[in-house]
Every structure is written in structure tokens, then in C-alpha cells.
Short mmCIF file of N, CA, C and O in Angstrom, two decimals:
data_model
loop_
_atom_site.label_atom_id
_atom_site.label_comp_id
_atom_site.label_asym_id
_atom_site.label_seq_id
_atom_site.Cartn_x
_atom_site.Cartn_y
_atom_site.Cartn_z
N MET A 1 -77.64 28.70 2.05
CA MET A 1 -78.32 28.42 0.80
C MET A 1 -77.45 27.72 -0.25
O MET A 1 -77.98 27.02 -1.08
N PRO A 2 -76.12 27.89 -0.26
CA PRO A 2 -75.36 27.21 -1.26
C PRO A 2 -75.56 25.68 -1.28
O PRO A 2 -75.64 25.10 -2.36
N ASP A 3 -75.68 25.08 -0.11
CA ASP A 3 -75.88 23.63 -0.06
C ASP A 3 -77.19 23.24 -0.77
O ASP A 3 -77.24 22.26 -1.49
N GLN A 4 -78.24 24.03 -0.55
CA GLN A 4 -79.52 23.78 -1.18
C GLN A 4 -79.38 23.85 -2.70
O GLN A 4 -79.94 23.03 -3.42
N HIS A 5 -78.65 24.84 -3.18
CA HIS A 5 -78.41 24.99 -4.61
C HIS A 5 -77.78 23.73 -5.21
O HIS A 5 -78.24 23.22 -6.21
N TYR A 6 -76.74 23.22 -4.54
CA TYR A 6 -76.06 22.02 -5.07
C TYR A 6 -76.91 20.77 -4.90
O TYR A 6 -76.79 19.86 -5.71
N GLU A 7 -77.72 20.71 -3.86
CA GLU A 7 -78.64 19.56 -3.72
C GLU A 7 -79.63 19.51 -4.87
O GLU A 7 -79.91 18.45 -5.43
N LYS A 8 -80.17 20.70 -5.24
CA LYS A 8 -81.09 20.77 -6.37
C LYS A 8 -80.39 20.44 -7.69
O LYS A 8 -80.93 19.74 -8.52
N LEU A 9 -79.17 20.96 -7.83
CA LEU A 9 -78.39 20.68 -9.03
C LEU A 9 -78.13 19.18 -9.16
O LEU A 9 -78.33 18.59 -10.23
N LEU A 10 -77.73 18.54 -8.06
CA LEU A 10 -77.47 17.09 -8.07
C LEU A 10 -78.77 16.32 -8.42
O LEU A 10 -78.74 15.42 -9.23
N ALA A 11 -79.87 16.68 -7.79
CA ALA A 11 -81.14 15.98 -8.04
C ALA A 11 -81.51 16.09 -9.50
O ALA A 11 -81.96 15.11 -10.14
N HIS A 12 -81.34 17.29 -10.10
CA HIS A 12 -81.65 17.50 -11.50
C HIS A 12 -80.75 16.63 -12.40
O HIS A 12 -81.22 15.98 -13.31
N GLN A 13 -79.43 16.62 -12.09
CA GLN A 13 -78.50 15.83 -12.91
C GLN A 13 -78.76 14.35 -12.81
O GLN A 13 -78.67 13.62 -13.79
N LEU A 14 -79.09 13.88 -11.62
CA LEU A 14 -79.42 12.44 -11.45
C LEU A 14 -80.67 12.06 -12.22
O LEU A 14 -80.75 10.99 -12.84
N ALA A 15 -81.66 12.96 -12.22
CA ALA A 15 -82.89 12.70 -13.00
C ALA A 15 -82.54 12.68 -14.50
O ALA A 15 -83.07 11.86 -15.26
N MET A 16 -81.68 13.60 -14.93
CA MET A 16 -81.27 13.63 -16.33
C MET A 16 -80.54 12.34 -16.73
O MET A 16 -80.66 11.88 -17.86
N ASN A 17 -79.75 11.79 -15.80
CA ASN A 17 -79.06 10.50 -16.07
C ASN A 17 -80.03 9.43 -16.54
O ASN A 17 -79.76 8.71 -17.51
N ARG A 18 -81.15 9.32 -15.87
CA ARG A 18 -82.12 8.29 -16.23
C ARG A 18 -82.66 8.48 -17.64
O ARG A 18 -82.78 7.54 -18.41
N GLU A 19 -82.97 9.73 -17.97
CA GLU A 19 -83.47 10.04 -19.33
C GLU A 19 -82.41 9.79 -20.37
O GLU A 19 -82.67 9.21 -21.40
N THR A 20 -81.21 10.27 -20.11
CA THR A 20 -80.11 10.11 -21.07
C THR A 20 -79.79 8.65 -21.28
O THR A 20 -79.52 8.22 -22.39
N TRP A 21 -79.79 7.85 -20.20
CA TRP A 21 -79.50 6.44 -20.30
C TRP A 21 -80.48 5.77 -21.27
O TRP A 21 -80.11 4.96 -22.13
N LYS A 22 -81.78 6.10 -21.14
CA LYS A 22 -82.80 5.51 -22.02
C LYS A 22 -82.53 5.87 -23.46
O LYS A 22 -82.65 5.00 -24.36
N VAL A 23 -82.18 7.12 -23.73
CA VAL A 23 -81.90 7.54 -25.10
C VAL A 23 -80.66 6.83 -25.65
O VAL A 23 -80.67 6.35 -26.80
N LEU A 24 -79.62 6.73 -24.83
CA LEU A 24 -78.42 6.05 -25.28
C LEU A 24 -78.68 4.58 -25.57
O LEU A 24 -78.18 4.04 -26.58
N GLN A 25 -79.48 3.93 -24.77
CA GLN A 25 -79.86 2.52 -25.03
C GLN A 25 -80.61 2.40 -26.33
O GLN A 25 -80.40 1.46 -27.08
N SER A 26 -81.48 3.37 -26.61
CA SER A 26 -82.26 3.30 -27.86
C SER A 26 -81.35 3.49 -29.07
O SER A 26 -81.72 3.12 -30.20
N HIS A 27 -80.15 4.00 -28.86
CA HIS A 27 -79.17 4.16 -29.94
C HIS A 27 -78.11 3.04 -29.93
O HIS A 27 -77.07 3.12 -30.57
N GLY A 28 -78.36 2.00 -29.16
CA GLY A 28 -77.51 0.82 -29.18
C GLY A 28 -76.48 0.70 -28.07
O GLY A 28 -75.70 -0.26 -28.04
N LEU A 29 -76.44 1.65 -27.14
CA LEU A 29 -75.48 1.54 -26.03
C LEU A 29 -75.85 0.40 -25.10
O LEU A 29 -77.02 0.23 -24.76
N THR A 30 -74.86 -0.35 -24.70
CA THR A 30 -75.06 -1.39 -23.66
C THR A 30 -74.03 -1.15 -22.56
O THR A 30 -73.14 -0.26 -22.72
N GLN A 31 -74.11 -1.89 -21.48
CA GLN A 31 -73.17 -1.71 -20.38
C GLN A 31 -71.78 -2.19 -20.74
O GLN A 31 -70.84 -1.98 -19.96
N SER A 32 -71.60 -2.78 -21.91
CA SER A 32 -70.24 -3.17 -22.33
C SER A 32 -69.70 -2.26 -23.43
O SER A 32 -68.57 -2.43 -23.87
N THR A 33 -70.49 -1.28 -23.87
CA THR A 33 -70.02 -0.30 -24.86
C THR A 33 -69.08 0.71 -24.22
O THR A 33 -69.40 1.26 -23.19
N LYS A 34 -67.91 0.90 -24.83
CA LYS A 34 -66.98 1.89 -24.32
C LYS A 34 -67.27 3.25 -24.96
O LYS A 34 -67.42 3.34 -26.16
N VAL A 35 -67.36 4.26 -24.10
CA VAL A 35 -67.65 5.60 -24.57
C VAL A 35 -66.75 6.61 -23.81
O VAL A 35 -66.26 6.30 -22.73
N ARG A 36 -66.60 7.78 -24.38
CA ARG A 36 -65.96 8.90 -23.68
C ARG A 36 -67.09 9.87 -23.29
O ARG A 36 -67.97 10.15 -24.10
N LEU A 37 -67.05 10.33 -22.06
CA LEU A 37 -68.06 11.27 -21.62
C LEU A 37 -67.51 12.70 -21.71
O LEU A 37 -66.42 12.98 -21.17
N ASP A 38 -68.24 13.55 -22.39
CA ASP A 38 -67.91 14.97 -22.46
C ASP A 38 -68.70 15.66 -21.35
O ASP A 38 -69.86 15.31 -21.10
N PHE A 39 -68.07 16.63 -20.67
CA PHE A 39 -68.75 17.29 -19.58
C PHE A 39 -68.40 18.76 -19.56
O PHE A 39 -67.45 19.19 -20.18
N SER A 40 -69.23 19.53 -18.86
CA SER A 40 -68.97 20.96 -18.74
C SER A 40 -69.50 21.50 -17.43
O SER A 40 -70.36 20.92 -16.80
N TYR A 41 -68.90 22.61 -17.04
CA TYR A 41 -69.26 23.34 -15.81
C TYR A 41 -69.37 24.81 -16.19
O TYR A 41 -68.66 25.31 -17.05
N ASN A 42 -70.22 25.50 -15.45
CA ASN A 42 -70.23 26.99 -15.49
C ASN A 42 -69.48 27.46 -14.27
O ASN A 42 -69.68 26.96 -13.17
N ALA A 43 -68.60 28.45 -14.49
CA ALA A 43 -67.76 28.98 -13.40
C ALA A 43 -68.07 30.47 -13.24
O ALA A 43 -68.30 31.15 -14.21
N PRO A 44 -68.04 30.96 -11.99
CA PRO A 44 -68.36 32.36 -11.74
C PRO A 44 -67.24 33.32 -12.20
O PRO A 44 -67.48 34.48 -12.46
N ASP A 45 -66.00 32.81 -12.27
CA ASP A 45 -64.87 33.70 -12.62
C ASP A 45 -63.67 32.81 -13.04
O ASP A 45 -63.72 31.61 -12.91
N LYS A 46 -62.64 33.50 -13.52
CA LYS A 46 -61.46 32.78 -14.00
C LYS A 46 -60.79 31.96 -12.90
O LYS A 46 -60.39 30.81 -13.14
N ASP A 47 -60.66 32.52 -11.72
CA ASP A 47 -59.98 31.83 -10.63
C ASP A 47 -60.71 30.52 -10.29
O ASP A 47 -60.07 29.49 -10.08
N SER A 48 -62.01 30.56 -10.22
CA SER A 48 -62.79 29.35 -9.91
C SER A 48 -62.64 28.31 -11.02
O SER A 48 -62.48 27.10 -10.76
N ALA A 49 -62.68 28.77 -12.27
CA ALA A 49 -62.54 27.88 -13.42
C ALA A 49 -61.17 27.20 -13.39
O ALA A 49 -61.05 25.98 -13.54
N GLU A 50 -60.12 27.99 -13.17
CA GLU A 50 -58.77 27.43 -13.13
C GLU A 50 -58.58 26.50 -11.94
O GLU A 50 -57.90 25.46 -12.05
N ALA A 51 -59.19 26.81 -10.78
CA ALA A 51 -59.08 25.95 -9.62
C ALA A 51 -59.77 24.62 -9.89
O ALA A 51 -59.25 23.57 -9.47
N LEU A 52 -60.92 24.65 -10.53
CA LEU A 52 -61.65 23.39 -10.82
C LEU A 52 -60.82 22.59 -11.87
O LEU A 52 -60.70 21.36 -11.74
N ARG A 53 -60.31 23.26 -12.89
CA ARG A 53 -59.50 22.54 -13.89
C ARG A 53 -58.33 21.83 -13.19
O ARG A 53 -58.05 20.65 -13.43
N ALA A 54 -57.65 22.55 -12.31
CA ALA A 54 -56.52 21.96 -11.57
C ALA A 54 -56.95 20.76 -10.74
O ALA A 54 -56.29 19.70 -10.73
N LEU A 55 -58.08 20.88 -10.05
CA LEU A 55 -58.61 19.78 -9.21
C LEU A 55 -58.91 18.56 -10.08
O LEU A 55 -58.49 17.43 -9.74
N LEU A 56 -59.58 18.76 -11.18
CA LEU A 56 -59.93 17.64 -12.05
C LEU A 56 -58.68 16.99 -12.65
O LEU A 56 -58.60 15.76 -12.75
N GLN A 57 -57.72 17.81 -13.03
CA GLN A 57 -56.48 17.23 -13.60
C GLN A 57 -55.68 16.48 -12.55
O GLN A 57 -55.01 15.48 -12.85
N GLU A 58 -55.73 16.97 -11.33
CA GLU A 58 -55.03 16.32 -10.23
C GLU A 58 -55.65 14.97 -9.84
O GLU A 58 -54.95 14.02 -9.52
N GLN A 59 -56.98 14.91 -9.87
CA GLN A 59 -57.68 13.75 -9.33
C GLN A 59 -58.22 12.75 -10.38
O GLN A 59 -58.74 11.71 -10.04
N THR A 60 -58.07 13.11 -11.67
CA THR A 60 -58.58 12.25 -12.72
C THR A 60 -57.55 12.20 -13.88
O THR A 60 -56.55 12.92 -13.85
N ASP A 61 -57.87 11.39 -14.87
CA ASP A 61 -57.05 11.36 -16.08
C ASP A 61 -57.78 12.01 -17.24
O ASP A 61 -57.56 11.74 -18.41
N TYR A 62 -58.71 12.95 -16.94
CA TYR A 62 -59.53 13.62 -17.94
C TYR A 62 -58.76 14.70 -18.67
O TYR A 62 -57.85 15.30 -18.09
N GLU A 63 -59.15 14.94 -19.91
CA GLU A 63 -58.64 16.12 -20.63
C GLU A 63 -59.56 17.27 -20.24
O GLU A 63 -60.78 17.18 -20.38
N VAL A 64 -58.98 18.33 -19.67
CA VAL A 64 -59.80 19.45 -19.13
C VAL A 64 -59.26 20.79 -19.60
O VAL A 64 -58.03 21.00 -19.58
N THR A 65 -60.16 21.67 -20.03
CA THR A 65 -59.77 23.03 -20.44
C THR A 65 -60.72 24.03 -19.81
O THR A 65 -61.82 23.70 -19.36
N THR A 66 -60.25 25.28 -19.78
CA THR A 66 -61.13 26.40 -19.39
C THR A 66 -61.26 27.31 -20.58
O THR A 66 -60.35 27.42 -21.43
N GLU A 67 -62.39 28.01 -20.66
CA GLU A 67 -62.55 28.99 -21.72
C GLU A 67 -63.50 30.07 -21.25
O GLU A 67 -64.32 29.88 -20.34
N SER A 68 -63.34 31.22 -21.87
CA SER A 68 -64.22 32.34 -21.54
C SER A 68 -64.85 32.86 -22.80
O SER A 68 -64.31 32.74 -23.91
N THR A 69 -66.05 33.42 -22.63
CA THR A 69 -66.74 34.09 -23.73
C THR A 69 -67.24 35.43 -23.23
O THR A 69 -67.34 35.66 -22.02
N GLY A 70 -67.57 36.26 -24.16
CA GLY A 70 -68.11 37.56 -23.80
C GLY A 70 -67.06 38.65 -23.81
O GLY A 70 -65.91 38.43 -24.19
N SER A 71 -67.46 39.83 -23.42
CA SER A 71 -66.59 41.01 -23.41
C SER A 71 -65.80 41.11 -22.11
O SER A 71 -66.05 40.38 -21.16
N LEU A 72 -64.94 42.06 -22.06
CA LEU A 72 -64.11 42.30 -20.86
C LEU A 72 -64.98 42.47 -19.62
O LEU A 72 -64.61 42.01 -18.55
N PHE A 73 -66.14 43.12 -19.78
CA PHE A 73 -66.97 43.42 -18.62
C PHE A 73 -68.05 42.40 -18.34
O PHE A 73 -68.61 42.37 -17.26
N ARG A 74 -68.30 41.51 -19.31
CA ARG A 74 -69.33 40.48 -19.11
C ARG A 74 -68.82 39.13 -19.56
O ARG A 74 -69.45 38.45 -20.37
N LYS A 75 -67.72 38.73 -19.03
CA LYS A 75 -67.15 37.43 -19.33
C LYS A 75 -67.87 36.32 -18.60
O LYS A 75 -68.27 36.49 -17.45
N SER A 76 -68.02 35.20 -19.27
CA SER A 76 -68.50 34.00 -18.58
C SER A 76 -67.46 32.91 -18.79
O SER A 76 -66.80 32.87 -19.82
N TRP A 77 -67.29 32.10 -17.78
CA TRP A 77 -66.24 31.10 -17.78
C TRP A 77 -66.83 29.70 -17.76
O TRP A 77 -67.86 29.45 -17.12
N ARG A 78 -66.20 28.76 -18.49
CA ARG A 78 -66.60 27.39 -18.52
C ARG A 78 -65.39 26.49 -18.34
O ARG A 78 -64.29 26.84 -18.73
N VAL A 79 -65.65 25.33 -17.77
CA VAL A 79 -64.66 24.28 -17.68
C VAL A 79 -65.26 23.13 -18.47
O VAL A 79 -66.40 22.73 -18.23
N GLU A 80 -64.49 22.62 -19.45
CA GLU A 80 -64.99 21.54 -20.28
C GLU A 80 -63.96 20.43 -20.31
O GLU A 80 -62.76 20.67 -20.16
N GLY A 81 -64.45 19.21 -20.55
CA GLY A 81 -63.51 18.10 -20.62
C GLY A 81 -64.11 16.86 -21.17
O GLY A 81 -65.29 16.79 -21.51
N THR A 82 -63.24 15.84 -21.25
CA THR A 82 -63.61 14.53 -21.77
C THR A 82 -62.89 13.46 -20.94
O THR A 82 -61.74 13.63 -20.58
N THR A 83 -63.63 12.41 -20.64
CA THR A 83 -63.04 11.29 -19.93
C THR A 83 -62.30 10.37 -20.91
O THR A 83 -62.44 10.52 -22.13
N LYS A 84 -61.56 9.41 -20.40
CA LYS A 84 -61.04 8.35 -21.22
C LYS A 84 -62.19 7.41 -21.56
O LYS A 84 -63.25 7.46 -20.97
N GLU A 85 -61.98 6.51 -22.52
CA GLU A 85 -63.01 5.54 -22.86
C GLU A 85 -63.29 4.65 -21.67
O GLU A 85 -62.38 4.20 -20.98
N THR A 86 -64.58 4.44 -21.42
CA THR A 86 -64.99 3.62 -20.28
C THR A 86 -66.36 3.01 -20.55
O THR A 86 -67.08 3.48 -21.44
N THR A 87 -66.71 2.00 -19.79
CA THR A 87 -68.06 1.46 -19.86
C THR A 87 -68.87 2.18 -18.79
O THR A 87 -68.33 2.61 -17.74
N ILE A 88 -70.17 2.29 -19.04
CA ILE A 88 -71.04 2.99 -18.07
C ILE A 88 -72.29 2.16 -17.83
O ILE A 88 -72.66 1.31 -18.63
N SER A 89 -72.94 2.46 -16.71
CA SER A 89 -74.21 1.87 -16.34
C SER A 89 -74.96 2.98 -15.58
O SER A 89 -74.35 3.99 -15.20
N PRO A 90 -76.23 2.81 -15.34
CA PRO A 90 -76.96 3.81 -14.58
C PRO A 90 -76.33 4.08 -13.21
O PRO A 90 -76.21 5.22 -12.77
N GLU A 91 -75.86 3.03 -12.55
CA GLU A 91 -75.24 3.18 -11.20
C GLU A 91 -73.92 3.93 -11.31
O GLU A 91 -73.63 4.81 -10.50
N ILE A 92 -73.12 3.55 -12.27
CA ILE A 92 -71.82 4.24 -12.46
C ILE A 92 -72.05 5.69 -12.81
O ILE A 92 -71.36 6.58 -12.25
N LEU A 93 -73.02 5.99 -13.65
CA LEU A 93 -73.30 7.39 -13.99
C LEU A 93 -73.73 8.19 -12.78
O LEU A 93 -73.29 9.32 -12.61
N ASP A 94 -74.56 7.59 -11.95
CA ASP A 94 -75.03 8.31 -10.75
C ASP A 94 -73.86 8.61 -9.80
O ASP A 94 -73.75 9.70 -9.25
N GLN A 95 -72.96 7.63 -9.62
CA GLN A 95 -71.82 7.84 -8.77
C GLN A 95 -70.90 8.92 -9.37
O GLN A 95 -70.40 9.77 -8.64
N TRP A 96 -70.67 8.87 -10.67
CA TRP A 96 -69.80 9.82 -11.35
C TRP A 96 -70.36 11.23 -11.28
O TRP A 96 -69.66 12.17 -10.95
N VAL A 97 -71.67 11.36 -11.59
CA VAL A 97 -72.29 12.69 -11.56
C VAL A 97 -72.28 13.25 -10.14
O VAL A 97 -71.99 14.45 -9.95
N THR A 98 -72.48 12.44 -9.15
CA THR A 98 -72.43 12.88 -7.75
C THR A 98 -71.04 13.44 -7.45
O THR A 98 -70.88 14.53 -6.87
N TRP A 99 -70.01 12.72 -7.89
CA TRP A 99 -68.62 13.16 -7.67
C TRP A 99 -68.36 14.48 -8.41
O TRP A 99 -67.76 15.41 -7.89
N MET A 100 -68.82 14.56 -9.68
CA MET A 100 -68.58 15.74 -10.49
C MET A 100 -69.28 16.96 -9.91
O MET A 100 -68.70 18.07 -9.88
N VAL A 101 -70.51 16.83 -9.43
CA VAL A 101 -71.22 17.95 -8.80
C VAL A 101 -70.49 18.39 -7.54
O VAL A 101 -70.28 19.59 -7.31
N THR A 102 -70.02 17.42 -6.74
CA THR A 102 -69.29 17.75 -5.54
C THR A 102 -67.97 18.44 -5.84
O THR A 102 -67.58 19.41 -5.16
N ALA A 103 -67.26 17.98 -6.84
CA ALA A 103 -66.01 18.63 -7.24
C ALA A 103 -66.24 20.07 -7.64
O ALA A 103 -65.51 20.99 -7.27
N GLY A 104 -67.32 20.29 -8.41
CA GLY A 104 -67.65 21.67 -8.82
C GLY A 104 -68.00 22.54 -7.61
O GLY A 104 -67.54 23.68 -7.49
N LYS A 105 -68.76 21.96 -6.70
CA LYS A 105 -69.14 22.71 -5.48
C LYS A 105 -67.91 23.15 -4.72
O LYS A 105 -67.87 24.28 -4.20
N GLU A 106 -66.89 22.28 -4.62
CA GLU A 106 -65.66 22.62 -3.89
C GLU A 106 -64.98 23.85 -4.49
O GLU A 106 -64.19 24.48 -3.80
N ARG A 107 -65.20 24.13 -5.76
CA ARG A 107 -64.56 25.27 -6.42
C ARG A 107 -65.59 26.30 -6.89
O ARG A 107 -65.31 27.08 -7.79
N SER A 108 -66.79 26.27 -6.31
CA SER A 108 -67.86 27.24 -6.61
C SER A 108 -68.29 27.23 -8.07
O SER A 108 -68.67 28.25 -8.62
N CYS A 109 -68.24 26.06 -8.71
CA CYS A 109 -68.69 25.91 -10.09
C CYS A 109 -69.88 24.96 -10.17
O CYS A 109 -70.02 24.07 -9.33
N ASP A 110 -70.73 25.18 -11.17
CA ASP A 110 -71.92 24.34 -11.35
C ASP A 110 -71.68 23.33 -12.47
O ASP A 110 -71.41 23.73 -13.61
N PHE A 111 -71.86 22.05 -12.14
CA PHE A 111 -71.79 21.02 -13.15
C PHE A 111 -72.97 21.23 -14.10
O PHE A 111 -74.13 21.34 -13.68
N ASP A 112 -72.67 21.36 -15.41
CA ASP A 112 -73.71 21.72 -16.38
C ASP A 112 -74.19 20.52 -17.16
O ASP A 112 -75.13 20.62 -17.94
N GLY A 113 -73.59 19.35 -16.95
CA GLY A 113 -74.06 18.16 -17.62
C GLY A 113 -72.99 17.43 -18.38
O GLY A 113 -71.82 17.82 -18.43
N TRP A 114 -73.42 16.35 -19.02
CA TRP A 114 -72.52 15.47 -19.77
C TRP A 114 -73.24 14.94 -21.01
O TRP A 114 -74.44 15.00 -21.09
N GLY A 115 -72.43 14.41 -21.90
CA GLY A 115 -72.97 13.77 -23.08
C GLY A 115 -71.94 12.82 -23.65
O GLY A 115 -70.81 12.76 -23.19
N THR A 116 -72.35 12.09 -24.66
CA THR A 116 -71.44 11.15 -25.33
C THR A 116 -71.95 10.84 -26.72
O THR A 116 -73.11 11.12 -27.03
N GLU A 117 -71.08 10.26 -27.50
CA GLU A 117 -71.50 9.74 -28.84
C GLU A 117 -71.50 8.24 -28.81
O GLU A 117 -70.58 7.64 -28.26
N VAL A 118 -72.52 7.65 -29.38
CA VAL A 118 -72.62 6.19 -29.44
C VAL A 118 -72.32 5.75 -30.86
O VAL A 118 -72.81 6.33 -31.78
#
């Protein structure tokens, strides 16, 4: 079942890319506009969060942090980060999101989405 979970997650994120792209274009974004992409993941525990942070730092030039919220008994963990400035297109976003979902899957974390400021 885990593969099915990540297939659904990827399909949802790819569908969100199309909607987000339209909104960004309506705010003046073009394929030559440089932006930084902010992203986040939900992690099941500290070890998974730290493992994903390490993977992302090893394989990218992104700024990546982990954080927890909640009490000692009900902590939730997140991995958050920002890319360097880059240009994007629908195709680039789909490739990037596919990679990000896969990276999360490798460390049992769920890619929770991305955003940017135009």
C-alpha cells in the first residue's frame, strides 16, 4: 500500500501544479521570471525528518530545516526549505515535484507542497 499512497500524493501534487501555475501567471510570472520555491514535508518522526533533511542537503543546494510542534507525547515533524532563485515552467515544476515526492518517499516523508512569491 505505501506505493499507492505515494502515487496518489504525486497525482495530487501534479494536479496542484497546473492550478498554481495559472495563479502565478495571473500575478505576472513568466517562464523567464526568477523565483525561489518554498517547500515542506510532513515526517512521521524525528529520524525520518533528519534523514530527509540530510538527503536534500546532500543532493541539492537548498536551504533545509527540520522542526517539531506539539507536546512530548504528540509531536509532529516537518521538513521545510527554499530553493535558490530559478526560472520555472509547467514541465520543470512537474519534474521537480516528481523528484521531491520520490525523495520524501525514500525517507518515509510526505511532500506537502510548494509555494513562491511573485
